[in-house]
XYZ file of C-alpha atoms in Angstrom:
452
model
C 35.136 -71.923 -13.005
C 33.129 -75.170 -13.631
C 30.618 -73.405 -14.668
C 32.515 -71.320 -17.314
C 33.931 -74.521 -18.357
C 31.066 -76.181 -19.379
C 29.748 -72.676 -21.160
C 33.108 -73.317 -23.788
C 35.020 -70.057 -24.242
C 34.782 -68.987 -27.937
C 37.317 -67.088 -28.874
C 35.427 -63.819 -29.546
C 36.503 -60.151 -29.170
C 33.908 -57.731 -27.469
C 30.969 -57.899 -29.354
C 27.960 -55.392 -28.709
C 24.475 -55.091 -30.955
C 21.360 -52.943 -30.965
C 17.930 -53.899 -31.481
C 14.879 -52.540 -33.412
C 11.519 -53.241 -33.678
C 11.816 -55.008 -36.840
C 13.324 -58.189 -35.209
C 10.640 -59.326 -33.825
C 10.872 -63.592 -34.091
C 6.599 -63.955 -32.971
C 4.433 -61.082 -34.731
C 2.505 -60.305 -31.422
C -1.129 -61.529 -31.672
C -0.565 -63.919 -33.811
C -0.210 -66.922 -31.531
C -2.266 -67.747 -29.710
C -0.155 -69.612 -27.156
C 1.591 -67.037 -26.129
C 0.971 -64.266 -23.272
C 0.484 -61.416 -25.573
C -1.908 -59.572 -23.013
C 1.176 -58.988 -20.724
C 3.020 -57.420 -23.306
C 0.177 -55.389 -24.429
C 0.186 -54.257 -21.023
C 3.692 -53.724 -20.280
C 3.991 -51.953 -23.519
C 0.888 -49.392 -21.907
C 2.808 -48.319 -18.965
C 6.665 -47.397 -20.547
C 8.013 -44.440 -22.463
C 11.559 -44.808 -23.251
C 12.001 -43.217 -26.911
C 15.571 -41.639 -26.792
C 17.063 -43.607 -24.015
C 19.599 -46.170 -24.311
C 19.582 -49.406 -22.040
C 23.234 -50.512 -22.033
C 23.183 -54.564 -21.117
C 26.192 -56.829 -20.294
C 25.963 -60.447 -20.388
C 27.726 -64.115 -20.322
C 25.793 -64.777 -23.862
C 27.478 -65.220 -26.801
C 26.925 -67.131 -30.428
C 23.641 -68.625 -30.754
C 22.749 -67.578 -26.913
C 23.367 -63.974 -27.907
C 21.261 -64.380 -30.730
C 18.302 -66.147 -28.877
C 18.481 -62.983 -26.223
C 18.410 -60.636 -29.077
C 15.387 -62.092 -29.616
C 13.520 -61.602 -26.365
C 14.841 -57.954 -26.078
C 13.474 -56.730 -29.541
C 9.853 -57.386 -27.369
C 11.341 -54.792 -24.632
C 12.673 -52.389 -28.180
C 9.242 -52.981 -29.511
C 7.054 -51.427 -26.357
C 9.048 -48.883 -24.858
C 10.689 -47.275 -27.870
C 14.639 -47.104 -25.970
C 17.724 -48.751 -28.257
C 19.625 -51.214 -26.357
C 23.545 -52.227 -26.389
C 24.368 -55.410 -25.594
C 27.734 -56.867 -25.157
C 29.800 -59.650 -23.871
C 33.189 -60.642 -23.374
C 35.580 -63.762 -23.519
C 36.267 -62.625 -19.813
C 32.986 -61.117 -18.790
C 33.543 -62.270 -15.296
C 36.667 -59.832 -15.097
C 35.257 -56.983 -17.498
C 32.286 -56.537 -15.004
C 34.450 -56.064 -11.977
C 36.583 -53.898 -14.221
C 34.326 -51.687 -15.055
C 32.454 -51.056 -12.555
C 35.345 -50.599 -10.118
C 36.419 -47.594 -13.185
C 32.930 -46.115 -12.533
C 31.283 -47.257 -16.381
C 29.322 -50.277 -15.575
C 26.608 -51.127 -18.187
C 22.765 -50.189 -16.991
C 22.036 -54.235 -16.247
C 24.420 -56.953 -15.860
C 23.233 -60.474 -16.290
C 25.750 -63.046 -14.958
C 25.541 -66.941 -13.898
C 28.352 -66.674 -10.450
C 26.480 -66.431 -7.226
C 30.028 -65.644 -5.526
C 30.799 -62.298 -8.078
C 27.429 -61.051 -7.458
C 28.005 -61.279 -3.525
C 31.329 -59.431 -4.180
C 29.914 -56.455 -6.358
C 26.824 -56.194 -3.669
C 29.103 -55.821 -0.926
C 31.145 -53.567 -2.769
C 28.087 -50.812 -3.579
C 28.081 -51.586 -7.132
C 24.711 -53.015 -7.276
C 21.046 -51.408 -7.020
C 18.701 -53.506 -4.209
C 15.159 -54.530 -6.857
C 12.974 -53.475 -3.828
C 10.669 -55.561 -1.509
C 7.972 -55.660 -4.381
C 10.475 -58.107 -6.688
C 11.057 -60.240 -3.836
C 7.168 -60.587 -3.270
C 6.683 -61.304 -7.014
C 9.892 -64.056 -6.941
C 7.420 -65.435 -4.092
C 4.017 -65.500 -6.011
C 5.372 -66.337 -9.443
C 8.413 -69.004 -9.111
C 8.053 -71.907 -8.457
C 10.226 -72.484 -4.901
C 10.075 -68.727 -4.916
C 11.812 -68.888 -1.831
C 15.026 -70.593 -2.862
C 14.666 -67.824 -5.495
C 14.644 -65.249 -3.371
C 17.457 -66.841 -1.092
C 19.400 -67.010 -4.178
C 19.132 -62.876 -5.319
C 19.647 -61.837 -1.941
C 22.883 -60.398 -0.730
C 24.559 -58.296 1.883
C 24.992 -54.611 0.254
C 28.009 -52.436 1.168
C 26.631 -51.417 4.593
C 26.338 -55.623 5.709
C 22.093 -55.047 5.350
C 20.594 -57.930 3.185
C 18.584 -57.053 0.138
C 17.168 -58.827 -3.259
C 19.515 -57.470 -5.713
C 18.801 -60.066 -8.501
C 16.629 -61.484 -10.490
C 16.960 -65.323 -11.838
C 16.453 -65.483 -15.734
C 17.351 -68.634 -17.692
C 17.444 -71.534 -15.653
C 19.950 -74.682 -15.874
C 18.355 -78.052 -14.424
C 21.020 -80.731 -12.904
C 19.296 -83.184 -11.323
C 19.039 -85.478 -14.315
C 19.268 -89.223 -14.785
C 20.026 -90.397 -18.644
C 19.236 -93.636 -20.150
C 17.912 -95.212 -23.291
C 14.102 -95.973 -23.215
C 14.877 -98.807 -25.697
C 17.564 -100.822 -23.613
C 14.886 -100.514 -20.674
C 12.124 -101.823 -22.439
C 13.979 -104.690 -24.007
C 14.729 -105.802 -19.910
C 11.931 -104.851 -18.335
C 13.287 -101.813 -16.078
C 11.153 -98.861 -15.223
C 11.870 -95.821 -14.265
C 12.529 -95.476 -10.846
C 10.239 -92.873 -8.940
C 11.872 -93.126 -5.299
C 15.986 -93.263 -4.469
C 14.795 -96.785 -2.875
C 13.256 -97.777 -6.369
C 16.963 -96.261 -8.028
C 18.994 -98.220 -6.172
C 16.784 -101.716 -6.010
C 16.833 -101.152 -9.687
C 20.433 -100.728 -9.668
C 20.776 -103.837 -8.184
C 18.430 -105.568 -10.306
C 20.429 -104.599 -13.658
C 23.842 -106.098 -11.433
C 22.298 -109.249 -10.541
C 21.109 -109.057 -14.263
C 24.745 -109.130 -14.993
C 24.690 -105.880 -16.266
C 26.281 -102.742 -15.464
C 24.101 -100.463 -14.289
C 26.008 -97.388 -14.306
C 28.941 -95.164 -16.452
C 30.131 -92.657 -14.198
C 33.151 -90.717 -15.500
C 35.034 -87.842 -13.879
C 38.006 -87.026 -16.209
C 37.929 -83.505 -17.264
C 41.734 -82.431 -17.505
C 42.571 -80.054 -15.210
C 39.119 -79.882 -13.703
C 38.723 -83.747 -13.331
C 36.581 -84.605 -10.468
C 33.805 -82.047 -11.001
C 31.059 -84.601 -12.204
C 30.946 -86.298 -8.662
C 30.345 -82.612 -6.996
C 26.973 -82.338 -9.070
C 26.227 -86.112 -7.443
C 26.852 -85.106 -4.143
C 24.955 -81.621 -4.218
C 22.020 -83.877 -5.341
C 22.498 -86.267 -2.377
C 23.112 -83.691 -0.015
C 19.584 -82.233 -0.960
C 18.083 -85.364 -0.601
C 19.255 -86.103 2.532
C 19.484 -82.705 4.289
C 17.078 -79.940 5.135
C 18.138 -76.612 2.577
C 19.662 -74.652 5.332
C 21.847 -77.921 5.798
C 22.711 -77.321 2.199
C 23.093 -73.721 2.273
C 25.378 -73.888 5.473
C 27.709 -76.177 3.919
C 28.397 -74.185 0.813
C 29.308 -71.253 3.554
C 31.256 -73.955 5.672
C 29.216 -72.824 8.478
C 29.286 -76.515 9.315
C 32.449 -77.841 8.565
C 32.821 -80.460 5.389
C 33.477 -83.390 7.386
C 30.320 -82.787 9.068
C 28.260 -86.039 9.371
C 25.366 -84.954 7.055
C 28.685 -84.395 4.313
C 30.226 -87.848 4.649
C 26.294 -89.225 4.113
C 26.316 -88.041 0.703
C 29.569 -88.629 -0.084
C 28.804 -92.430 1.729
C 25.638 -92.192 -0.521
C 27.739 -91.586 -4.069
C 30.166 -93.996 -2.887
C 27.288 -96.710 -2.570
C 26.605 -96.281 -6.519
C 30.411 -94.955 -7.182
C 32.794 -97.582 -5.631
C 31.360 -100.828 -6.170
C 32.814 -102.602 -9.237
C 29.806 -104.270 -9.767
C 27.534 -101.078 -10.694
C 29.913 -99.249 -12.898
C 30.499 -99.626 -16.092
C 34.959 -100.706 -16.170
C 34.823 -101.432 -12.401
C 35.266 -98.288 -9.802
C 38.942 -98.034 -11.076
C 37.766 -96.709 -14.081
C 35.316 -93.681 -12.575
C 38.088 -91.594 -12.240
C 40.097 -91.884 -15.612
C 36.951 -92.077 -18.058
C 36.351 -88.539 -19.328
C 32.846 -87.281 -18.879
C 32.190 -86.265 -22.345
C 32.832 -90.105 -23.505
C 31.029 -91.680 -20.269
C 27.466 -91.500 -21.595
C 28.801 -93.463 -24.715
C 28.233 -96.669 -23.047
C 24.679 -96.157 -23.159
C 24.246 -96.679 -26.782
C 26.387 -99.761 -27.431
C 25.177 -102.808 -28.507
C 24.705 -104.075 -25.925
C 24.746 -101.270 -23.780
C 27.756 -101.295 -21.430
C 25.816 -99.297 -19.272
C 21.996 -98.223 -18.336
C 22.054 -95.195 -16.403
C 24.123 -91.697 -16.279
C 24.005 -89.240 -13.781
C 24.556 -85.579 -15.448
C 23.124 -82.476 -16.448
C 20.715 -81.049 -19.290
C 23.569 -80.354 -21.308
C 25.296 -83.892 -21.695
C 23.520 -84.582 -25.168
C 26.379 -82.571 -26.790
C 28.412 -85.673 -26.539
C 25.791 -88.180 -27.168
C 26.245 -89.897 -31.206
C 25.533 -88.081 -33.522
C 21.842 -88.102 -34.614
C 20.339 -89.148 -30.782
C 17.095 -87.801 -30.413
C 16.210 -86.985 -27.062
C 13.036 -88.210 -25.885
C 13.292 -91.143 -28.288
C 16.493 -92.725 -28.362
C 17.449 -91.090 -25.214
C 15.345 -89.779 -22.809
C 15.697 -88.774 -18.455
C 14.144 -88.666 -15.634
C 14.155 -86.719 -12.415
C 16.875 -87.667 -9.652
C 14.296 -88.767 -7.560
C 14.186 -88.084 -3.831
C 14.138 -90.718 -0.616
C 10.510 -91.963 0.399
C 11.606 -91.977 3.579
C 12.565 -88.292 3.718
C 9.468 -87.212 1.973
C 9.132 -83.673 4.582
C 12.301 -82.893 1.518
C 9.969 -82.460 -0.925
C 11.519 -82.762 -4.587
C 14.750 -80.403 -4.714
C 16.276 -79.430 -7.613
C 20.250 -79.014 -8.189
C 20.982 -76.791 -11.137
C 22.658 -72.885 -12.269
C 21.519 -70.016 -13.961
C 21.802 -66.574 -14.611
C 21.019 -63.234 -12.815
C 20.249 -59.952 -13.801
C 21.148 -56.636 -11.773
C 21.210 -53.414 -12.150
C 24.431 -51.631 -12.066
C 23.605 -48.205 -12.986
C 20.797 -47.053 -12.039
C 18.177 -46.074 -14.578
C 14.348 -46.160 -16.009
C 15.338 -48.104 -18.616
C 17.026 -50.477 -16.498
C 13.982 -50.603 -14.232
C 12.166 -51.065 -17.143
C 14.101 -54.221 -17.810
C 13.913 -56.242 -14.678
C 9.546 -55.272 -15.090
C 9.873 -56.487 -18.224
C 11.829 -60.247 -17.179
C 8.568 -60.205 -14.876
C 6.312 -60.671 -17.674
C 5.447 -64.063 -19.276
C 6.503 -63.025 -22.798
C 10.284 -62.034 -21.908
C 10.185 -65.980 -21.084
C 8.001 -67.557 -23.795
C 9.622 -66.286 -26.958
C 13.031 -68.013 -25.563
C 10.975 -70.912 -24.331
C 9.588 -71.273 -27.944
C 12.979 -71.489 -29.299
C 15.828 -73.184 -27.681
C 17.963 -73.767 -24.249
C 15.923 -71.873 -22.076
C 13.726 -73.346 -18.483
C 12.156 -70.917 -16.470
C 10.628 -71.802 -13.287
C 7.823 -69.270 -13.632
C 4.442 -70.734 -13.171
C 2.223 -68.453 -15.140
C 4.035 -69.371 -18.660
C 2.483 -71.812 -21.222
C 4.727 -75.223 -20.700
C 3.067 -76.243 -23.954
C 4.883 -73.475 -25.811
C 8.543 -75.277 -25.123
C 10.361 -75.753 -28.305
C 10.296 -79.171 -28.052
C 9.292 -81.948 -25.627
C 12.575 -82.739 -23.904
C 13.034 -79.079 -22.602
C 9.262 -79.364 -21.700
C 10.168 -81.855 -19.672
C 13.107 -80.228 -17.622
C 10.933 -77.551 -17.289
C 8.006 -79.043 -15.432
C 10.579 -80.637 -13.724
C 11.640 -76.987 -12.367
C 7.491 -76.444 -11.842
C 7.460 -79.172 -9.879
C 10.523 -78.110 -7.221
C 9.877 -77.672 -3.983
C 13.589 -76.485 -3.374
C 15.915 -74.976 -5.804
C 19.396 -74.792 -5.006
C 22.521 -73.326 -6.965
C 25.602 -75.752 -7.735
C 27.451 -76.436 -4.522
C 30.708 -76.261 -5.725
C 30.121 -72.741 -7.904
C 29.334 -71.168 -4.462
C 32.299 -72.342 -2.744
C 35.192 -70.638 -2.834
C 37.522 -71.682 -6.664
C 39.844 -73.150 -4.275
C 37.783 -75.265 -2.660
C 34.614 -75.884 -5.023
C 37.180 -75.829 -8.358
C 39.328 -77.457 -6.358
C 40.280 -79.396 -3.193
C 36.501 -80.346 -3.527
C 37.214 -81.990 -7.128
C 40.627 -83.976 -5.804
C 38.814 -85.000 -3.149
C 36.229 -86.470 -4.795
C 38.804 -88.200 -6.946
C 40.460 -89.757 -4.117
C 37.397 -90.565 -2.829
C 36.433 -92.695 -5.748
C 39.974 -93.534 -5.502
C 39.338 -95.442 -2.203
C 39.458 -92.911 0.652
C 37.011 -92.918 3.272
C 34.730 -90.024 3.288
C 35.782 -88.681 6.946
C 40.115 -88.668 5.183
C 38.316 -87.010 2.235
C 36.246 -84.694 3.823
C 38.970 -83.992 6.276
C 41.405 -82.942 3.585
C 38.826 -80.236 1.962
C 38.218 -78.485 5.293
C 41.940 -78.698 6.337
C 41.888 -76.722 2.638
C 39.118 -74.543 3.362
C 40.780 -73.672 6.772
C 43.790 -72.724 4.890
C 41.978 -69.885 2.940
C 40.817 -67.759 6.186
């Protein structure tokens, strides 16, 4: 829900196009930068003139355009026509229609939890042991890759059935370079250097941070992305990955840490910008604002890559705004640097050569580079040219992917909606409310009981 939130909903009817070999954005050999041997050689080894590669995805707008772009390349070497289409509900048109027996060759979709469903249900096709030794040798964190596309099939036997294209990155700290530079700050590189530097901009008599988590009806979500980061800061992965299962319960000790750890930066009135009272009334999409005030009411904002949306107008990122890494505890350095963020997977649903085709073809650097070279899209394969990023700030986020040692998927999005879209997000407002983490934490498992 959160995550289809953030997406926006336009209000589009089905929408499906082909592609042809005269759409191709990058005249192949021309470049130099990018991996043209690998589509050279994928384009050796398939035959598809005459077939059709259906393709259902979450992309629509400019994203539909920018993976119209990639798949011309996949047009261009094996000859086959594809359809793609979306939806305004694609999350209930896929379970539709594969339950009616006419799902699309390859689904690409960004929920975790709906993939689990449609694997246990027999709708999906298990991408073999050989994908899940590539995910290994190619990703970066290629096992929290792997751990993400695997899921129990109809018969309760675990198998890779997906394969992560098109990476979100979470785990992002915002600030203006200028406003540091005029006070001397630098950019922290440990959570002890974060919050000593938090302090330092208080006893400054500054505010350090603007935390805001209105959002309507789904106020509360921003403090779930703070405490997935905590948690993987804090915790071992399996930690993580057994609290998003509630296979420890949420008022576990290790949850009440993190939430303890957001409430450190959260709930005192002197590091947030309006005093603690205000993190829960200030809508996310005008927190950043106090960044860029003169003089800033803030220095610091905790949020993802996509927050720049509601930045002023004209911000350029990397100049008057730039981020940093959520950095990770030097004294839990055996946790490597995780990285909290989403994405998309793509499956196939009927099985075919052309959809076989397709998931080779995500394998190669090219299917990444020509949406690299372009716009919103991180990849967190390591044989891609970084340099060919479309410009420096998505660079950036994607070394910062490189450079995980853990990736894990948005806490909350795995959850079930009514915990992570909801008891999860009230709690979190009561928490910044004044509740103790252990009433809090309480509540959502009392919540989460509820549901079994």
């Amino acid at each position: 829900m959160k995550r289809s939130f953030l997406m926006g909903v336009a209000a589009l009817a089905l929408m499906a196009g082909a592609a042809n070999a005269a759409d191709l954005k990058f005249k192949p050999g021309e470049d130099s930068k990018f991996n043209w041997a690998s589509f050279e050689e994928f384009k050796k080894g398939h035959d598809l003139k005459g077939q059709t590669l259906t393709i259902f995805g979450p992309w629509r707008g400019e994203d539909e355009a920018l993976f119209k772009s990639v798949y011309a390349y996949f047009v261009e070497a094996t000859g086959a026509e594809i359809k793609y289409s979306s939806s305004e509900n694609y999350e209930q048109q896929i379970v539709i229609d594969t339950q009616a027996g006419s799902p699309p060759d390859v689904a690409i979709l960004p929920q975790p939890g709906l993939i689990a469903d449609l694997a246990s249900k027999g709708y999906l096709t298990p991408l073999g042991d050989e994908t899940k030794q590539w995910l290994l040798d190619n990703y970066a964190a290629g096992q929290s890759w792997v751990d993400l596309s695997t899921y129990n099939g109809k018969d309760g036997t675990a198998a890779l059935y997906a394969f992560p294209y098109k990476i979100d990155v979470k785990s992002l700290v915002w600030y203006v370079p200028e406003n540091f530079e005029d006070a001397g700050y630098e950019v922290p590189k440990t959570m002890e250097e974060l919050k000593a530097l938090t302090e330092k901009i208080a006893a400054d008599g500054e505010k350090p941070w603007c935390i805001g988590l209105g959002s309507g009806g789904a106020t509360g979500w921003p403090a779930t992305d703070w405490v997935e980061d905590l948690m993987l800061r804090t915790q071992a992965p399996d930690v993580y990955d057994k609290w998003v299962k509630n296979e420890i319960p949420f008022n576990d000790p290790a949850v009440t840490g993190a939430l303890d750890e957001f409430g450190w930066f959260a709930r005192n009135d002197q590091f947030v910008d309006g005093g603690a009272a205000a993190v829960a009334s200030t809508d996310f999409r005008d927190s950043p604002k106090g960044l860029f005030t003169s003089p800033p009411k803030c220095y610091l904002h905790h949020q993802a890559s996509f927050i720049p949306s509601f930045f002023p107008e004209g911000t350029v990122i990397g100049e008057d705004a730039d981020f940093f890494y959520m950095p990770p505890y030097e004294s839990k350095k055996e946790l490597g640097n995780p990285v909290l963020g989403a994405g998309t997977l793509a499956l196939i649903t009927k099985d075919t050569p052309a959809a076989r085709a397709f998931i080779e073809f995500l394998k190669t650097p090219i299917a990444h580079e020509v949406w690299m070279a372009q716009t919103s899209f991180l990849t967190p394969y390591k044989s891609v040219n970084v340099d060919i990023y479309g410009n420096p700030p998505l660079k950036k986020q994607g070394e910062i992917l490189l450079s995980a040692t853990t990736f894990r998927f948005d806490g909350s999005d795995l959850m079930p909606g009514k915990i992570g879209a909801g008891a999860f997000w009230t709690g979190m407002v009561d928490f910044v409310g004044g509740k103790s983490s252990a009433d809090v934490a309480a509540d959502v498992q009392k919540a989460w009981d509820a549901i079994k």
